[in-house]
Short mmCIF file of C-alpha atoms and ligand atoms in Angstrom, two decimals:
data_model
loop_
_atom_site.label_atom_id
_atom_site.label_comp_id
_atom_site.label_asym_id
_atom_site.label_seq_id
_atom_site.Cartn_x
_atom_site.Cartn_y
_atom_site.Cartn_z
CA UNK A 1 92.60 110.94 73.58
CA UNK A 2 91.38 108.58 76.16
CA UNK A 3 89.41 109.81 79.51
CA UNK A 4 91.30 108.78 82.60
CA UNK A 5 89.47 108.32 85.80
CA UNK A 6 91.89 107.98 89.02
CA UNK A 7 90.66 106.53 92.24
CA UNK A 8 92.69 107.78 95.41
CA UNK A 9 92.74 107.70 99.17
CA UNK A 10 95.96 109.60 100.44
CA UNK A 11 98.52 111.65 99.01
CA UNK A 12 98.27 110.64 95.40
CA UNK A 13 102.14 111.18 94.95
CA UNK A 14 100.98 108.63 91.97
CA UNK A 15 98.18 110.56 90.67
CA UNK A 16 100.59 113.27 90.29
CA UNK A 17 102.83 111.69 88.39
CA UNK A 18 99.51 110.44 86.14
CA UNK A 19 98.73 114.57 85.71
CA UNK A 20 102.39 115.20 84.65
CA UNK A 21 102.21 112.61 82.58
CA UNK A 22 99.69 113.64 80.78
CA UNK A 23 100.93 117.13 80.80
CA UNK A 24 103.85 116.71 79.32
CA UNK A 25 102.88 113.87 76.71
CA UNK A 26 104.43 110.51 78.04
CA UNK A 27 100.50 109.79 78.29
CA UNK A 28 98.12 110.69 75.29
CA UNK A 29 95.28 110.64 77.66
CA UNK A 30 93.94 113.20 80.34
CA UNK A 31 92.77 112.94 83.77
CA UNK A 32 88.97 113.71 83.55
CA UNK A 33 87.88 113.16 87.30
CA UNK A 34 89.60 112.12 90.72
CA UNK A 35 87.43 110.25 93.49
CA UNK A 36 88.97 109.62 96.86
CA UNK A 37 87.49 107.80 99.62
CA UNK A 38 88.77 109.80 102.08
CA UNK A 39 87.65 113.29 102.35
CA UNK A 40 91.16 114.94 103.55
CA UNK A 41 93.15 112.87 100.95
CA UNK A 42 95.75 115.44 99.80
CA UNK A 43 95.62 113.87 96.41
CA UNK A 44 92.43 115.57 95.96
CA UNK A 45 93.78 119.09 96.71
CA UNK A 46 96.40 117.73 94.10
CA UNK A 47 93.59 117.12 91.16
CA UNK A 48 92.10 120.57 91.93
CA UNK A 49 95.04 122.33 91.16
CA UNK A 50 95.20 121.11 87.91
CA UNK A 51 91.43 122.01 87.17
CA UNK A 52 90.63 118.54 87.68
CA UNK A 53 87.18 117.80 88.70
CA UNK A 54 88.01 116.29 92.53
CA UNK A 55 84.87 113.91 94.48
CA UNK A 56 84.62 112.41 97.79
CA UNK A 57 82.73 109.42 97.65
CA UNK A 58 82.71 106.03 99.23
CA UNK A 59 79.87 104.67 97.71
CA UNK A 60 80.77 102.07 94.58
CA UNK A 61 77.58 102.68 93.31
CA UNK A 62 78.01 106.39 92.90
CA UNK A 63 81.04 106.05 91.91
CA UNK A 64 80.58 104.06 89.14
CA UNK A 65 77.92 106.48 87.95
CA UNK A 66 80.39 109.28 88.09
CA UNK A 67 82.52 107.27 85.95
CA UNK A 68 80.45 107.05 83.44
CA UNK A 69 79.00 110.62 83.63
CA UNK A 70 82.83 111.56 82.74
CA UNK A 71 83.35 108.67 80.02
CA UNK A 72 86.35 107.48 81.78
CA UNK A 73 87.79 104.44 79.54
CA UNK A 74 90.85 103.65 81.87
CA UNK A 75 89.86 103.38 85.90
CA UNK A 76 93.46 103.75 88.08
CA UNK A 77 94.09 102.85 91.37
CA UNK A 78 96.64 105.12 92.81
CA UNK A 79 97.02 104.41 96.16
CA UNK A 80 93.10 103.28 96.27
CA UNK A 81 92.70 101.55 100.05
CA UNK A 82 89.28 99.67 99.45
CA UNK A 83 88.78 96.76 97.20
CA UNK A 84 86.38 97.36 94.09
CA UNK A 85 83.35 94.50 93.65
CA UNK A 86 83.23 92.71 90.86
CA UNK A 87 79.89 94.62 89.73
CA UNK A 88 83.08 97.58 89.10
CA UNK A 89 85.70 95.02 87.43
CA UNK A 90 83.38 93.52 85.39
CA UNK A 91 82.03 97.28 83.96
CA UNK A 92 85.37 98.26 82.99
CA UNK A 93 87.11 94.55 82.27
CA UNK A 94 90.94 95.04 81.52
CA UNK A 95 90.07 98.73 81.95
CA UNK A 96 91.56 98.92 85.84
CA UNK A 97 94.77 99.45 86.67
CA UNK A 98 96.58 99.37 89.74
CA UNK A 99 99.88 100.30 91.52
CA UNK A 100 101.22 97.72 93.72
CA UNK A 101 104.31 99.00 95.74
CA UNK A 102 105.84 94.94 95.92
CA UNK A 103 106.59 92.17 93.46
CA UNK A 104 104.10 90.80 92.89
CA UNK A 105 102.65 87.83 93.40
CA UNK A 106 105.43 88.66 97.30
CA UNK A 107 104.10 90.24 99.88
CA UNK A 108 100.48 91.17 98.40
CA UNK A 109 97.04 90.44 98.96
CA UNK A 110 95.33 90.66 102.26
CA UNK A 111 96.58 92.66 104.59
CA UNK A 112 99.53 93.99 102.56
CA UNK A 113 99.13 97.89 101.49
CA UNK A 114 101.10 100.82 102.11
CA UNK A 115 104.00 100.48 104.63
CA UNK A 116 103.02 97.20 105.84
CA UNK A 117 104.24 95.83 102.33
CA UNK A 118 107.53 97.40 102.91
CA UNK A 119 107.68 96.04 106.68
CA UNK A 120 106.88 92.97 105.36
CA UNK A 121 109.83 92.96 102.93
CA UNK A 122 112.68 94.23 105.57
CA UNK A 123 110.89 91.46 108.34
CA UNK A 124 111.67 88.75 105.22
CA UNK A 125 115.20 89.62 104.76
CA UNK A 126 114.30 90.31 100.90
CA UNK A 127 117.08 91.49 98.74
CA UNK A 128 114.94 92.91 96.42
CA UNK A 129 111.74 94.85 96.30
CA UNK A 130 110.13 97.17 93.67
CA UNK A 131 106.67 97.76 92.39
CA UNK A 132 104.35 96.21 89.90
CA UNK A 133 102.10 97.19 87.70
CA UNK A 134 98.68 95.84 86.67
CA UNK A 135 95.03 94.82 85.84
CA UNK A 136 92.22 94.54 88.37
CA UNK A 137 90.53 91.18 88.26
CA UNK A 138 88.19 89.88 91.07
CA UNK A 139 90.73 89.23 93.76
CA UNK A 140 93.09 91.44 95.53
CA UNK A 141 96.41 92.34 93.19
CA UNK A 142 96.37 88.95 91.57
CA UNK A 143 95.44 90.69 87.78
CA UNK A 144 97.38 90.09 84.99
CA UNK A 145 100.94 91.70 85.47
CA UNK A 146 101.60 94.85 82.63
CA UNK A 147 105.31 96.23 84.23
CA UNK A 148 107.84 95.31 86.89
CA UNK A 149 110.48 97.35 87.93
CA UNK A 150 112.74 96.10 90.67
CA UNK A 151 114.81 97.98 93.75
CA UNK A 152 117.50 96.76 96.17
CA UNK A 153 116.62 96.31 99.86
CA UNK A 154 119.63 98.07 101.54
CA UNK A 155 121.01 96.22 104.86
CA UNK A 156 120.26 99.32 106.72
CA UNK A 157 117.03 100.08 105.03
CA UNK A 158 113.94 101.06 107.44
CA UNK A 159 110.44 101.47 106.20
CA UNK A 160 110.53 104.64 105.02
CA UNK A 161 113.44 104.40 103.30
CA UNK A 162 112.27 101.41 101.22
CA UNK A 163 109.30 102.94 100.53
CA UNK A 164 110.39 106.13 99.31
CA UNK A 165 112.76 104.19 96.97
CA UNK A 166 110.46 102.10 95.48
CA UNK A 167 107.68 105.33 95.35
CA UNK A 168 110.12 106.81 92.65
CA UNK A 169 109.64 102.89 90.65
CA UNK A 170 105.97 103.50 91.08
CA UNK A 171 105.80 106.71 89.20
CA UNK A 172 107.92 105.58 86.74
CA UNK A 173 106.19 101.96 85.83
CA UNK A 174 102.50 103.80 86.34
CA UNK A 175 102.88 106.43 83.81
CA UNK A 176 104.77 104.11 81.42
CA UNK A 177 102.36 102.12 81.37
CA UNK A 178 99.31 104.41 81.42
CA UNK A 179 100.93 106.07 78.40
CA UNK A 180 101.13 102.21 76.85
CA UNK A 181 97.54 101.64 77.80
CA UNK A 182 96.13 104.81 75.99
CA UNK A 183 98.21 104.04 72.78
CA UNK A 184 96.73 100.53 72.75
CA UNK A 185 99.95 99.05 72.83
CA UNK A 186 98.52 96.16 75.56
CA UNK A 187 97.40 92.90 74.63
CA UNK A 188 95.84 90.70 77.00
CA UNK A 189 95.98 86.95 76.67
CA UNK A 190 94.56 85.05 79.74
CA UNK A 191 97.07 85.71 82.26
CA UNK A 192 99.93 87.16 80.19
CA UNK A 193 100.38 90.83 78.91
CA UNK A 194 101.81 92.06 76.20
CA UNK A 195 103.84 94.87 75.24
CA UNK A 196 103.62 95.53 71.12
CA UNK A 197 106.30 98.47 71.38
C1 LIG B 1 102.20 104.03 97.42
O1 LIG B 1 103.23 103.18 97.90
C2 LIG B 1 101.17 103.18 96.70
O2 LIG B 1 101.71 102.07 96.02
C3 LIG B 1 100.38 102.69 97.86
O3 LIG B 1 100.17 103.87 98.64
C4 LIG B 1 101.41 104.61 98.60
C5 LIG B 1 101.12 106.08 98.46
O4 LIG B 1 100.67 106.34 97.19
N1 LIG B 1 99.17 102.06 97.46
P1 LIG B 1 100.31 107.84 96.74
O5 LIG B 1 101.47 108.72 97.14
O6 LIG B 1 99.04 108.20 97.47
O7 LIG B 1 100.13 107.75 95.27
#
């Protein structure tokens, strides 16, 4: 059963979905240790009431250390604000996933996180959104794509409404693919992932 490690910053609506996962067997993995870099993250009250072990810390350096201190052999970002250096990529390569609430490779990178992808989206005129799962690499949500699950943009969607519909995408894709993950069911091949259901 592999360790997960989950790296938050808010109110790990994700991460929750993760524990359930794991608690009711979609994932044969559990959640060993949540980190947050921010201390009032309700994601973190989240972890706690599931007995798991819940840190504030900012630093990369520590945090790596607590990753290893728990054996974590799949890092995910759930909703993770900062960007991880390569020093943390490179220690866990194809070992990082994140949670991107777009299509990726729309409205993504700089600048785009949280309701400002969503804005973006409406601004667009998009017809579609939905949320994409994947490796970290180097840059900023450019890793290779595992899952992609799309959502229609309503004409009288607002931001929150968007959001919340693709949040429900999100769960779904994350913990599909989490579960995937600790099966070994993902193969890798430069920038292409596959799926050996
Ligand atoms: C989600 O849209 C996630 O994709 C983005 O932050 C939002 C909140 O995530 N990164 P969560 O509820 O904290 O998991």
């Amino acid at each position: 059963m592999l360790n997960i490690g989950v790296l938050i910053s808010g109110g790990g609506t994700n991460l929750q979905a993760i524990i359930d996962g794991c608690e009711n067997k979609t994932i044969n993995g559990r959640v060993k240790v949540v980190i947050s870099s921010k201390a009032e993250a309700y994601g973190l009250e989240r972890a706690k009431k599931h007995n798991i072990k819940a840190i504030y810390e900012k630093e990369e350096d520590k945090i790596i250390e607590i990753l290893k201190e728990n054996e974590v052999d799949l890092v995910v970002l759930a909703g993770y604000l900062k960007i991880i250096s390569p020093k943390l990529v490179n220690g866990y390569k194809n070992k990082i996933i994140n949670i991107h609430p777009s299509l990726i490779p729309a409205f993504c990178g700089k600048g785009y996180y949280g309701q400002k992808v969503h804005q973006g989206v409406i601004d667009y005129g998009a017809k579609v959104s939905g949320a994409t799962v994947h490796f970290v690499d180097e840059e900023a949500d450019t890793g290779p794509i595992i899952m992609q699950k799309t959502v229609e943009v309503k004409q009288d969607d607002d931001v929150k409404k968007l959001a919340a519909r693709v949040l429900k995408v999100e769960h779904e894709i994350l913990t599909k693919s989490i579960g995937l993950f600790c099966e070994d069911k993902l193969t890798v091949n430069s920038r292409r992932v596959y799926i050996n259901e």
